[in-house]
Amino acid sequence: MLSRAARSASRTLVPALGSLGSRQKHSLPDLPYDYGALEPHISAQIMQLHHSKHHATYVNNLNAVEEKYLEALEKGDVTTQVALQPGLKFNGGGHINHSIFWTNLSPKGGGEPKGELLEAIKRDFGSFDKFKEKLTAVSVGVQGSGWGWLGFNKEQGRLQIAACSNQDPLQGTTGLIPLLGIDVWEHAYYLQYKNVRPDYLKAIWNVINWENVTERYMACKK
């Protein structure tokens, strides 16, 4: 009876995950601006290394892990599938997080959001300044490497701030829909701000792309 159940579970998993075999490989997304466009707040050197080296590494490793996962899936090798989960989470999260991060930034960014997003921020945090202070504090407080996030709680219909360790993806680990992510890995700021993370966080607000954040907010409300 147990073996029949196991075979049934396997048949259920294969169609769901077998699409990996016909999938297109993940690729590094182009930036919507030049590497130097965010200066003086984020240097061109940091942007080039962050995008073309760090993000590219996550993409390459994710593709490699998915290939191994597919092989293990086709062989019914559950042990290997389980062993590959941390790599999927880390590299998949790195790709997801950075793909959002680049669009959250803009050389024409800064200031405050408008319209429904601003009203939601005031409703859920009291004011834009209080929201900014809270997200900054949460991001500064991340121990080691990770991310500070503004997310949308679909069930409650409210905005929520959260921190994630390493490259843990917000939605996959908390259920919150990501709207704005701030990368606080040292590779995002060390070359320019050394170990003074608060200075980097103070500067990054000058390039936040509120149009993009608003688009994400409006989309997840539908």
mmCIF file of C-alpha atoms in Angstrom:
data_model
loop_
_atom_site.group_PDB
_atom_site.id
_atom_site.type_symbol
_atom_site.label_atom_id
_atom_site.label_comp_id
_atom_site.label_asym_id
_atom_site.label_seq_id
_atom_site.Cartn_x
_atom_site.Cartn_y
_atom_site.Cartn_z
ATOM 1 C CA MET A 1 0.000 0.000 0.000
ATOM 2 C CA LEU A 2 2.833 2.324 0.908
ATOM 3 C CA SER A 3 4.642 1.665 -2.356
ATOM 4 C CA ARG A 4 1.486 2.426 -4.355
ATOM 5 C CA ALA A 5 1.127 5.718 -2.466
ATOM 6 C CA ALA A 6 4.742 6.564 -3.161
ATOM 7 C CA ARG A 7 4.303 5.808 -6.864
ATOM 8 C CA SER A 8 1.171 7.969 -6.921
ATOM 9 C CA ALA A 9 3.029 10.864 -5.291
ATOM 10 C CA SER A 10 5.840 10.470 -7.799
ATOM 11 C CA ARG A 11 3.425 10.623 -10.722
ATOM 12 C CA THR A 12 1.934 13.793 -9.235
ATOM 13 C CA LEU A 13 5.322 15.450 -8.840
ATOM 14 C CA VAL A 14 6.684 14.632 -12.269
ATOM 15 C CA PRO A 15 4.078 16.565 -14.294
ATOM 16 C CA ALA A 16 4.393 19.518 -11.908
ATOM 17 C CA LEU A 17 8.177 19.658 -11.973
ATOM 18 C CA GLY A 18 8.898 17.861 -15.220
ATOM 19 C CA SER A 19 8.355 21.105 -17.106
ATOM 20 C CA LEU A 20 11.938 21.879 -16.112
ATOM 21 C CA GLY A 21 12.952 19.660 -18.990
ATOM 22 C CA SER A 22 11.372 21.917 -21.587
ATOM 23 C CA ARG A 23 12.011 25.197 -19.789
ATOM 24 C CA GLN A 24 14.219 27.936 -21.078
ATOM 25 C CA LYS A 25 17.248 28.560 -18.932
ATOM 26 C CA HIS A 26 17.220 31.582 -16.677
ATOM 27 C CA SER A 27 19.165 34.557 -17.985
ATOM 28 C CA LEU A 28 20.624 37.710 -16.494
ATOM 29 C CA PRO A 29 18.166 40.563 -17.059
ATOM 30 C CA ASP A 30 19.431 43.778 -18.598
ATOM 31 C CA LEU A 31 19.474 46.830 -16.374
ATOM 32 C CA PRO A 32 17.012 49.568 -17.410
ATOM 33 C CA TYR A 33 19.800 52.149 -16.960
ATOM 34 C CA ASP A 34 23.577 52.433 -17.274
ATOM 35 C CA TYR A 35 25.867 51.226 -14.516
ATOM 36 C CA GLY A 36 26.792 54.800 -13.637
ATOM 37 C CA ALA A 37 23.250 56.159 -13.728
ATOM 38 C CA LEU A 38 22.693 55.888 -9.981
ATOM 39 C CA GLU A 39 25.777 57.875 -9.016
ATOM 40 C CA PRO A 40 26.666 59.450 -6.653
ATOM 41 C CA HIS A 41 24.376 57.311 -4.492
ATOM 42 C CA ILE A 42 25.536 53.954 -5.852
ATOM 43 C CA SER A 43 28.781 53.869 -7.811
ATOM 44 C CA ALA A 44 29.168 52.480 -11.312
ATOM 45 C CA GLN A 45 31.812 50.048 -10.048
ATOM 46 C CA ILE A 46 29.430 48.581 -7.492
ATOM 47 C CA MET A 47 26.603 48.316 -10.009
ATOM 48 C CA GLN A 48 28.783 46.608 -12.603
ATOM 49 C CA LEU A 49 30.164 44.051 -10.149
ATOM 50 C CA HIS A 50 26.808 43.537 -8.456
ATOM 51 C CA HIS A 51 24.945 42.944 -11.708
ATOM 52 C CA SER A 52 27.472 41.312 -14.038
ATOM 53 C CA LYS A 53 29.255 39.203 -11.413
ATOM 54 C CA HIS A 54 27.075 38.531 -8.372
ATOM 55 C CA HIS A 55 23.661 38.302 -10.045
ATOM 56 C CA ALA A 56 25.154 36.439 -12.985
ATOM 57 C CA THR A 57 26.600 33.869 -10.584
ATOM 58 C CA TYR A 58 23.184 33.237 -9.046
ATOM 59 C CA VAL A 59 21.706 32.748 -12.518
ATOM 60 C CA ASN A 60 24.434 30.341 -13.619
ATOM 61 C CA ASN A 61 24.270 28.345 -10.395
ATOM 62 C CA LEU A 62 20.470 28.208 -10.523
ATOM 63 C CA ASN A 63 20.560 26.750 -14.024
ATOM 64 C CA ALA A 64 23.129 24.163 -12.938
ATOM 65 C CA VAL A 65 21.150 23.166 -9.846
ATOM 66 C CA GLU A 66 17.919 22.874 -11.832
ATOM 67 C CA GLU A 67 19.617 20.557 -14.332
ATOM 68 C CA LYS A 68 20.781 18.316 -11.476
ATOM 69 C CA TYR A 69 17.326 18.476 -9.926
ATOM 70 C CA LEU A 70 15.721 17.386 -13.162
ATOM 71 C CA GLU A 71 18.109 14.450 -13.458
ATOM 72 C CA ALA A 72 17.309 13.410 -9.895
ATOM 73 C CA LEU A 73 13.600 13.810 -10.562
ATOM 74 C CA GLU A 74 13.719 11.616 -13.643
ATOM 75 C CA LYS A 75 15.620 8.958 -11.680
ATOM 76 C CA GLY A 76 13.235 9.146 -8.759
ATOM 77 C CA ASP A 77 16.224 10.055 -6.559
ATOM 78 C CA VAL A 78 14.432 11.817 -3.708
ATOM 79 C CA THR A 79 17.579 11.991 -1.566
ATOM 80 C CA THR A 80 19.357 14.108 -4.171
ATOM 81 C CA GLN A 81 16.253 16.216 -4.712
ATOM 82 C CA VAL A 82 16.190 17.057 -1.021
ATOM 83 C CA ALA A 83 19.944 17.728 -0.965
ATOM 84 C CA LEU A 84 19.562 20.229 -3.819
ATOM 85 C CA GLN A 85 16.858 22.264 -2.070
ATOM 86 C CA PRO A 86 19.267 24.670 -0.302
ATOM 87 C CA GLY A 87 20.959 25.443 -3.617
ATOM 88 C CA LEU A 88 17.608 26.078 -5.288
ATOM 89 C CA LYS A 89 16.560 28.359 -2.454
ATOM 90 C CA PHE A 90 19.805 30.328 -2.347
ATOM 91 C CA ASN A 91 20.439 30.775 -6.054
ATOM 92 C CA GLY A 92 16.764 30.981 -6.993
ATOM 93 C CA GLY A 93 16.246 33.558 -4.281
ATOM 94 C CA GLY A 94 19.292 35.490 -5.447
ATOM 95 C CA HIS A 95 17.905 35.645 -8.966
ATOM 96 C CA ILE A 96 14.379 36.594 -7.847
ATOM 97 C CA ASN A 97 15.560 39.209 -5.356
ATOM 98 C CA HIS A 98 17.994 40.959 -7.676
ATOM 99 C CA SER A 99 15.563 40.958 -10.589
ATOM 100 C CA ILE A 100 13.196 42.949 -8.368
ATOM 101 C CA PHE A 101 15.955 45.121 -6.905
ATOM 102 C CA TRP A 102 17.167 46.510 -10.245
ATOM 103 C CA THR A 103 13.670 47.678 -11.174
ATOM 104 C CA ASN A 104 13.138 49.153 -7.692
ATOM 105 C CA LEU A 105 15.938 51.619 -8.470
ATOM 106 C CA SER A 106 16.003 54.504 -10.922
ATOM 107 C CA PRO A 107 18.198 57.539 -11.665
ATOM 108 C CA LYS A 108 14.930 59.497 -11.601
ATOM 109 C CA GLY A 109 13.898 57.994 -8.268
ATOM 110 C CA GLY A 110 13.697 59.349 -4.753
ATOM 111 C CA GLY A 111 11.136 61.517 -3.053
ATOM 112 C CA GLU A 112 7.842 59.954 -2.026
ATOM 113 C CA PRO A 113 5.300 57.723 -3.744
ATOM 114 C CA LYS A 114 1.947 59.119 -4.793
ATOM 115 C CA GLY A 115 -1.659 58.038 -4.944
ATOM 116 C CA GLU A 116 -2.907 54.765 -3.490
ATOM 117 C CA LEU A 117 0.516 53.535 -2.409
ATOM 118 C CA LEU A 118 1.183 56.657 -0.368
ATOM 119 C CA GLU A 119 -2.248 56.406 1.218
ATOM 120 C CA ALA A 120 -1.629 52.750 2.083
ATOM 121 C CA ILE A 121 1.738 53.627 3.629
ATOM 122 C CA LYS A 122 0.115 56.333 5.771
ATOM 123 C CA ARG A 123 -2.649 53.916 6.790
ATOM 124 C CA ASP A 124 -0.322 51.068 7.753
ATOM 125 C CA PHE A 125 2.666 52.973 9.169
ATOM 126 C CA GLY A 126 1.292 56.352 10.230
ATOM 127 C CA SER A 127 3.297 58.435 7.768
ATOM 128 C CA PHE A 128 5.840 58.077 4.990
ATOM 129 C CA ASP A 129 8.629 59.211 7.326
ATOM 130 C CA LYS A 130 7.685 56.554 9.893
ATOM 131 C CA PHE A 131 7.628 53.911 7.170
ATOM 132 C CA LYS A 132 11.035 55.044 5.908
ATOM 133 C CA GLU A 133 12.478 54.960 9.415
ATOM 134 C CA LYS A 134 11.089 51.496 10.096
ATOM 135 C CA LEU A 135 12.296 49.913 6.848
ATOM 136 C CA THR A 136 15.703 51.539 7.324
ATOM 137 C CA ALA A 137 15.946 50.228 10.883
ATOM 138 C CA VAL A 138 14.921 46.720 9.861
ATOM 139 C CA SER A 139 17.467 46.751 7.021
ATOM 140 C CA VAL A 140 20.261 48.072 9.238
ATOM 141 C CA GLY A 141 19.417 45.386 11.784
ATOM 142 C CA VAL A 142 19.823 42.418 9.439
ATOM 143 C CA GLN A 143 22.549 40.275 10.970
ATOM 144 C CA GLY A 144 25.153 39.334 8.415
ATOM 145 C CA SER A 145 23.743 39.334 4.884
ATOM 146 C CA GLY A 146 20.157 39.693 3.765
ATOM 147 C CA TRP A 147 17.379 41.999 2.630
ATOM 148 C CA GLY A 148 14.918 44.507 3.995
ATOM 149 C CA TRP A 149 11.500 44.366 2.324
ATOM 150 C CA LEU A 150 8.224 46.171 1.930
ATOM 151 C CA GLY A 151 5.688 43.496 1.105
ATOM 152 C CA PHE A 152 1.953 43.149 0.665
ATOM 153 C CA ASN A 153 -0.025 40.786 2.848
ATOM 154 C CA LYS A 154 -2.706 39.544 0.461
ATOM 155 C CA GLU A 155 -4.859 37.959 3.164
ATOM 156 C CA GLN A 156 -4.934 41.067 5.332
ATOM 157 C CA GLY A 157 -4.836 43.568 2.478
ATOM 158 C CA ARG A 158 -2.067 45.503 4.214
ATOM 159 C CA LEU A 159 1.529 46.531 3.729
ATOM 160 C CA GLN A 160 4.116 44.857 5.900
ATOM 161 C CA ILE A 161 7.857 45.227 6.525
ATOM 162 C CA ALA A 162 10.065 42.175 6.853
ATOM 163 C CA ALA A 163 13.705 41.129 6.805
ATOM 164 C CA CYS A 164 15.053 38.026 5.102
ATOM 165 C CA SER A 165 18.404 36.353 5.685
ATOM 166 C CA ASN A 166 20.866 35.640 2.917
ATOM 167 C CA GLN A 167 18.970 35.276 -0.381
ATOM 168 C CA ASP A 168 15.737 33.916 1.075
ATOM 169 C CA PRO A 169 12.962 35.085 -1.289
ATOM 170 C CA LEU A 170 10.278 37.112 0.462
ATOM 171 C CA GLN A 171 7.175 35.471 -0.981
ATOM 172 C CA GLY A 172 8.537 31.947 -0.854
ATOM 173 C CA THR A 173 9.510 32.222 2.814
ATOM 174 C CA THR A 174 6.941 34.628 4.308
ATOM 175 C CA GLY A 175 4.024 34.668 1.867
ATOM 176 C CA LEU A 176 4.320 38.437 1.443
ATOM 177 C CA ILE A 177 4.291 39.753 -2.113
ATOM 178 C CA PRO A 178 7.502 41.759 -2.684
ATOM 179 C CA LEU A 179 7.092 45.445 -3.543
ATOM 180 C CA LEU A 180 10.412 47.017 -2.539
ATOM 181 C CA GLY A 181 13.607 45.212 -1.623
ATOM 182 C CA ILE A 182 16.806 46.694 -0.219
ATOM 183 C CA ASP A 183 19.898 44.542 -0.610
ATOM 184 C CA VAL A 184 22.087 44.738 2.489
ATOM 185 C CA TRP A 185 24.706 42.227 1.474
ATOM 186 C CA GLU A 186 28.102 43.921 1.701
ATOM 187 C CA HIS A 187 28.643 43.441 -2.026
ATOM 188 C CA ALA A 188 25.833 45.990 -2.533
ATOM 189 C CA TYR A 189 27.685 48.807 -0.791
ATOM 190 C CA TYR A 190 31.115 47.962 0.682
ATOM 191 C CA LEU A 191 33.277 49.405 -2.113
ATOM 192 C CA GLN A 192 31.656 52.793 -1.583
ATOM 193 C CA TYR A 193 30.399 52.878 2.004
ATOM 194 C CA LYS A 194 32.828 50.380 3.596
ATOM 195 C CA ASN A 195 31.181 48.801 6.637
ATOM 196 C CA VAL A 196 28.874 51.750 7.342
ATOM 197 C CA ARG A 197 25.584 50.216 6.266
ATOM 198 C CA PRO A 198 23.471 53.133 7.591
ATOM 199 C CA ASP A 199 25.164 55.545 5.158
ATOM 200 C CA TYR A 200 24.291 53.267 2.246
ATOM 201 C CA LEU A 201 20.699 53.003 3.423
ATOM 202 C CA LYS A 202 20.450 56.770 3.763
ATOM 203 C CA ALA A 203 21.684 57.180 0.186
ATOM 204 C CA ILE A 204 19.554 54.513 -1.452
ATOM 205 C CA TRP A 205 16.318 56.379 -0.741
ATOM 206 C CA ASN A 206 17.456 58.916 -3.352
ATOM 207 C CA VAL A 207 17.134 56.338 -6.134
ATOM 208 C CA ILE A 208 14.040 54.351 -5.113
ATOM 209 C CA ASN A 209 11.778 53.946 -8.138
ATOM 210 C CA TRP A 210 8.372 54.634 -6.625
ATOM 211 C CA GLU A 211 6.647 54.201 -9.983
ATOM 212 C CA ASN A 212 7.841 50.602 -10.071
ATOM 213 C CA VAL A 213 6.875 49.982 -6.444
ATOM 214 C CA THR A 214 3.439 51.471 -7.125
ATOM 215 C CA GLU A 215 2.961 49.256 -10.191
ATOM 216 C CA ARG A 216 3.766 46.210 -8.081
ATOM 217 C CA TYR A 217 1.342 47.337 -5.394
ATOM 218 C CA MET A 218 -1.489 47.933 -7.831
ATOM 219 C CA ALA A 219 -0.893 44.594 -9.551
ATOM 220 C CA CYS A 220 -1.052 42.535 -6.353
ATOM 221 C CA LYS A 221 -4.292 44.237 -5.285
ATOM 222 C CA LYS A 222 -6.161 42.905 -8.316
#
